[in-house]
Coordinates of N, CA and C in Angstrom, one line a residue:
X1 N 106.7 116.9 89.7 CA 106.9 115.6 90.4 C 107.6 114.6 89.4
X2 N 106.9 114.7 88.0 CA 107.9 113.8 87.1 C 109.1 114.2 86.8
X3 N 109.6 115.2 86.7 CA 111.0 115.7 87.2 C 111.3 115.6 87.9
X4 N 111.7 115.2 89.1 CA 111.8 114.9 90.6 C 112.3 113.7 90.1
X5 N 111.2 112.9 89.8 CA 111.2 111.6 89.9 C 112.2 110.8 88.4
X6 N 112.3 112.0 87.6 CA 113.4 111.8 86.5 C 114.9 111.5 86.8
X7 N 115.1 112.6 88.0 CA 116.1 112.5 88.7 C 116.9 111.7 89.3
X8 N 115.6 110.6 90.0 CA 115.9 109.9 91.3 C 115.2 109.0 91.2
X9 N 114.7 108.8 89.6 CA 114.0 107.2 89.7 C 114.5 106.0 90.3
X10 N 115.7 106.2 90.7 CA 116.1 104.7 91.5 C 115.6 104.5 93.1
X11 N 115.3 106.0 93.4 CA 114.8 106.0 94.8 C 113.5 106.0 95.1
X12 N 112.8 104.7 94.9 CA 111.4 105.0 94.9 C 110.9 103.9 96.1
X13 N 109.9 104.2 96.7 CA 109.7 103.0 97.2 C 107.8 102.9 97.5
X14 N 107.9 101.7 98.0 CA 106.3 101.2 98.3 C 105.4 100.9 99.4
X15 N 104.1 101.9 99.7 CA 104.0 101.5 101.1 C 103.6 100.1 101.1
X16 N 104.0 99.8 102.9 CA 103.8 98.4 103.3 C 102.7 98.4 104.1
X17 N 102.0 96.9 104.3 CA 100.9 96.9 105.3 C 101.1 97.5 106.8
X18 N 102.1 97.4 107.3 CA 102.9 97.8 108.7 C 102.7 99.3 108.8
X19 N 102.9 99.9 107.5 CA 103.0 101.3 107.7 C 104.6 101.6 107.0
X20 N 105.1 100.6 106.9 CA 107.0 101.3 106.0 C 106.7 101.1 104.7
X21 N 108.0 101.4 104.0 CA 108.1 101.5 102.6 C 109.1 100.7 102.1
X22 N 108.9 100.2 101.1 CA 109.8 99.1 100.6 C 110.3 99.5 99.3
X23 N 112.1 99.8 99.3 CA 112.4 99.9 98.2 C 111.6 99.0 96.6
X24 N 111.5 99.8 95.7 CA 110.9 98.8 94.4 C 111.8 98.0 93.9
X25 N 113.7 98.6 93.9 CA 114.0 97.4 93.1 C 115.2 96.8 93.9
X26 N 115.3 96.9 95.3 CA 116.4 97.1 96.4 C 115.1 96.2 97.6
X27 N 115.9 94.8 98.6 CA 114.9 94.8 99.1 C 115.5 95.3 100.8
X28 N 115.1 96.7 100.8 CA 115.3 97.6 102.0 C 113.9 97.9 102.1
X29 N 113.8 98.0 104.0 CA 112.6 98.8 104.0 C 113.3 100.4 104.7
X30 N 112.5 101.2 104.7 CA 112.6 102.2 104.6 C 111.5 103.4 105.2
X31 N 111.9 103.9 106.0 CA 111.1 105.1 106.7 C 110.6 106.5 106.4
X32 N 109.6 107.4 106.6 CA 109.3 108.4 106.1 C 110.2 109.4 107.4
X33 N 111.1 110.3 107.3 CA 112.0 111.2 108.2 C 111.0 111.8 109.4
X34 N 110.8 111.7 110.5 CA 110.2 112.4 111.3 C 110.1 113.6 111.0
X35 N 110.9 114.7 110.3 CA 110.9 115.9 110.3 C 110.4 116.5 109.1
X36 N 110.0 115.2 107.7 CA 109.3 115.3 106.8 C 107.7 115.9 106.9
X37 N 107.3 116.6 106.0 CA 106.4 117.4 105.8 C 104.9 116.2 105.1
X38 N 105.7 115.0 105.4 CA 104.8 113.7 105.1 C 104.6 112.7 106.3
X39 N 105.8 112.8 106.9 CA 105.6 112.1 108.7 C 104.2 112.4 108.7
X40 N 103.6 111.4 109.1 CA 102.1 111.5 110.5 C 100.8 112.0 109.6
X41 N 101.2 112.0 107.9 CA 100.4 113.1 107.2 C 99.7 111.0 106.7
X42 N 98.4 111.4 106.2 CA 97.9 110.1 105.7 C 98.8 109.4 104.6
X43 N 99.5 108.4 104.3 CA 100.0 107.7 104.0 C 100.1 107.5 102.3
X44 N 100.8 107.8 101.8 CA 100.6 108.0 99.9 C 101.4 106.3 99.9
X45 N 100.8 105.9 99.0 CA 101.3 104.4 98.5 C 102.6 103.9 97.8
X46 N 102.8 105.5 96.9 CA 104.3 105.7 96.2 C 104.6 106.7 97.0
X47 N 106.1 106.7 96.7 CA 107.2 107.7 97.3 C 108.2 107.6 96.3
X48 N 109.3 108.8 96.2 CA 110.4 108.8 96.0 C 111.2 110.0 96.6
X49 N 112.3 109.2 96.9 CA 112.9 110.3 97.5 C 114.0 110.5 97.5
X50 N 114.8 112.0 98.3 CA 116.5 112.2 97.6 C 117.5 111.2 98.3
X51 N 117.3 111.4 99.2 CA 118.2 110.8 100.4 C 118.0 109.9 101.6
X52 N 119.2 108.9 102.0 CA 118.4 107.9 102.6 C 119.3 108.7 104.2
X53 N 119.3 108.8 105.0 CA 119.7 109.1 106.1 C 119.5 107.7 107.5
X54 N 120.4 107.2 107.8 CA 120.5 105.4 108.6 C 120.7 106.3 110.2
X55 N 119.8 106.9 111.0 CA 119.7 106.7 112.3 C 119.4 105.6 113.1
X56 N 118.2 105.4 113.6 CA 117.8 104.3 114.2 C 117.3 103.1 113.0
X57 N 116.7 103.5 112.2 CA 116.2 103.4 111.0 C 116.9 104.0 109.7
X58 N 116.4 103.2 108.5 CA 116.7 104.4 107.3 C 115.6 105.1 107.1
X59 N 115.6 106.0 107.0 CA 115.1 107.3 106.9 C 115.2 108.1 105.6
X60 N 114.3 108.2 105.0 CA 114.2 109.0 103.6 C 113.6 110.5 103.8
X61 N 114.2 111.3 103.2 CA 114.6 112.8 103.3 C 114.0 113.4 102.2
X62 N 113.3 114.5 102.1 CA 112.8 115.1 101.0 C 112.2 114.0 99.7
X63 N 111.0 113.7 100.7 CA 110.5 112.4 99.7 C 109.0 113.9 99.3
X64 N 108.8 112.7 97.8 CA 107.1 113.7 97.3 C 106.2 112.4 96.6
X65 N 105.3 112.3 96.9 CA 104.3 111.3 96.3 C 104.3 111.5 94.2
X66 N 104.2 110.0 94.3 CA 104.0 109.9 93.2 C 103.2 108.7 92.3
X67 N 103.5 108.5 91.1 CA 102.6 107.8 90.3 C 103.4 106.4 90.0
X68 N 103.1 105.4 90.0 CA 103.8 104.1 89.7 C 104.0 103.6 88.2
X69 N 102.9 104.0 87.5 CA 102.8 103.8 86.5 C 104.0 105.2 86.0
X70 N 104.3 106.0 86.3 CA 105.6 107.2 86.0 C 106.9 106.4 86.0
X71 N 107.0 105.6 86.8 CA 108.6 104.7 86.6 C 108.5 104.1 85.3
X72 N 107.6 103.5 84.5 CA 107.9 102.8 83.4 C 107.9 103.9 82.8
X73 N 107.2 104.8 82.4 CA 107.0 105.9 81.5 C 108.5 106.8 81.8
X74 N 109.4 107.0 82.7 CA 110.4 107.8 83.1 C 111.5 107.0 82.8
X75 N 111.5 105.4 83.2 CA 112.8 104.7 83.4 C 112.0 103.5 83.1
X76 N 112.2 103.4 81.3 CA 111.6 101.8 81.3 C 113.0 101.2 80.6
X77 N 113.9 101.4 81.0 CA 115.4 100.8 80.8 C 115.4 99.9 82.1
X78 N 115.0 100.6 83.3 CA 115.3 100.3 84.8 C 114.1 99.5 85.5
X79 N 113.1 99.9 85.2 CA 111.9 99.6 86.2 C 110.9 98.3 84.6
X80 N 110.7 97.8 85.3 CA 109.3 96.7 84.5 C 107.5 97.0 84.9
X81 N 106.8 96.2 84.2 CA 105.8 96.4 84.4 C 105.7 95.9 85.9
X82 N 106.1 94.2 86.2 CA 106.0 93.5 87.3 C 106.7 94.6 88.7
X83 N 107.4 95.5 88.0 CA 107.9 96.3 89.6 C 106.9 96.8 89.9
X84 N 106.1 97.4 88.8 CA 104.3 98.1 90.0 C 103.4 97.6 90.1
X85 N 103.5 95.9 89.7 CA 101.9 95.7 89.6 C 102.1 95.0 91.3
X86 N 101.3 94.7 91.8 CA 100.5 94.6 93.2 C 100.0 92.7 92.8
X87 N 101.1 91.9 93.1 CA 101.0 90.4 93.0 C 99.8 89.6 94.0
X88 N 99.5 90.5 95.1 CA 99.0 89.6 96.5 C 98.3 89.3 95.7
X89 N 97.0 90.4 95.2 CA 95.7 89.9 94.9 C 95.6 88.9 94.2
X90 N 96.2 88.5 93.2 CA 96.1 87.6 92.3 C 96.6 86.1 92.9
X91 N 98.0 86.1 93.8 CA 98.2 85.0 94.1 C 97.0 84.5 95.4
X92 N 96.3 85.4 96.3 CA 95.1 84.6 96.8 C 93.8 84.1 96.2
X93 N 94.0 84.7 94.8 CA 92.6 84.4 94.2 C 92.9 83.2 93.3
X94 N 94.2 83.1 93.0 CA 94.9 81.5 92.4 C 95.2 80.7 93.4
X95 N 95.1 80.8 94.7 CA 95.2 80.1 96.1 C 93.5 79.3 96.4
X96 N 92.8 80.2 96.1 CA 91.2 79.6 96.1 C 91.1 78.9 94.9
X97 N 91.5 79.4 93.8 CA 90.8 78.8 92.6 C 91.7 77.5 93.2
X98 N 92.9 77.3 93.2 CA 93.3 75.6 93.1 C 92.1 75.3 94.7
X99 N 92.0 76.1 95.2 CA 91.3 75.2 96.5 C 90.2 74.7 96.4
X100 N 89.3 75.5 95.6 CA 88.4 75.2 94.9 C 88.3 73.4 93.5
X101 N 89.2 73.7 93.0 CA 89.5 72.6 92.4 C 89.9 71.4 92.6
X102 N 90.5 71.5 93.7 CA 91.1 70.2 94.3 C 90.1 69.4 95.4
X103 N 88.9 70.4 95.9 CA 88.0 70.4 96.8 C 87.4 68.7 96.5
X104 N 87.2 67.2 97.4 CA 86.0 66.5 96.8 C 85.4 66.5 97.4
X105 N 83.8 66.4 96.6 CA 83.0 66.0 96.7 C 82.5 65.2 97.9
X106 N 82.4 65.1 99.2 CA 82.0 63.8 100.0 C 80.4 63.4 99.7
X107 N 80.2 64.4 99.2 CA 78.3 63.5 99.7 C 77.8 63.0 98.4
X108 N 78.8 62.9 97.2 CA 78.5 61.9 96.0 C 78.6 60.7 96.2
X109 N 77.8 59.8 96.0 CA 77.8 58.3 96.2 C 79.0 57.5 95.0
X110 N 79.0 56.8 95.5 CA 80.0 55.5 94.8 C 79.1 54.7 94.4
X111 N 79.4 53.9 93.8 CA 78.7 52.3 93.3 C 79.0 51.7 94.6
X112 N 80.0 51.7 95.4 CA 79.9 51.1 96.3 C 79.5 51.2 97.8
X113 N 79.2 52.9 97.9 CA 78.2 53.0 99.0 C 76.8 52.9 98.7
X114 N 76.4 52.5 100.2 CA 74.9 52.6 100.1 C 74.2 53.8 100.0
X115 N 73.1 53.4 99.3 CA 71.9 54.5 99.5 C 71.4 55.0 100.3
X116 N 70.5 56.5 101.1 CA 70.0 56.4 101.4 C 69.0 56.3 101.4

């Protein structure tokens, strides 16, 4: 597979929440070929593959699962760490932390409210 993927490191892509794949450094999405031996099979998260084929869709042709962390290690001329790392998580948990911080207080008293 790391041969494969030595070959054709530029054709890699990433599964999407929908079910498609998103090129890594191209922003195309991109389909697994109906007639692939991966169609309808449980869903691998990396792909690369030889060929893109544009019927209704693009369509990728003789694709094989692979490793993310393999692009830096294969093609670190081409590919970065930020092309595989997985951003969501981090940007909703820096979405709460400010939400968290910005949050006030209401049921702190003022000098100028009353007591109860």
């Amino acid at each position: 597979k790391k041969a494969i993927l030595a070959g054709f490191f530029p054709h890699s892509a990433k599964l999407q929440k929908n079910g498609s794949y998103r090129r890594v450094k191209e922003p195309q999405t991109v389909y697994v070929h109906p007639n692939s031996g991966l169609f309808g099979a449980s869903p691998s998260k990396w792909l690369v593959y030889h060929e893109l084929v544009l019927t209704t869709k693009e369509y990728m042709r003789h694709t094989t699962e692979m490793k993310p962390e393999w692009l830096i290690e294969i093609a670190p001329h081409y590919y970065e760490l930020k092309d595989i790392e997985d951003t969501r998580p981090k940007k909703k948990q820096r979405r709460s932390e400010r939400a968290s911080t910005s949050k006030v207080d209401t049921n702190k008293t003022t000098p100028d409210q009353p007591h109860d």
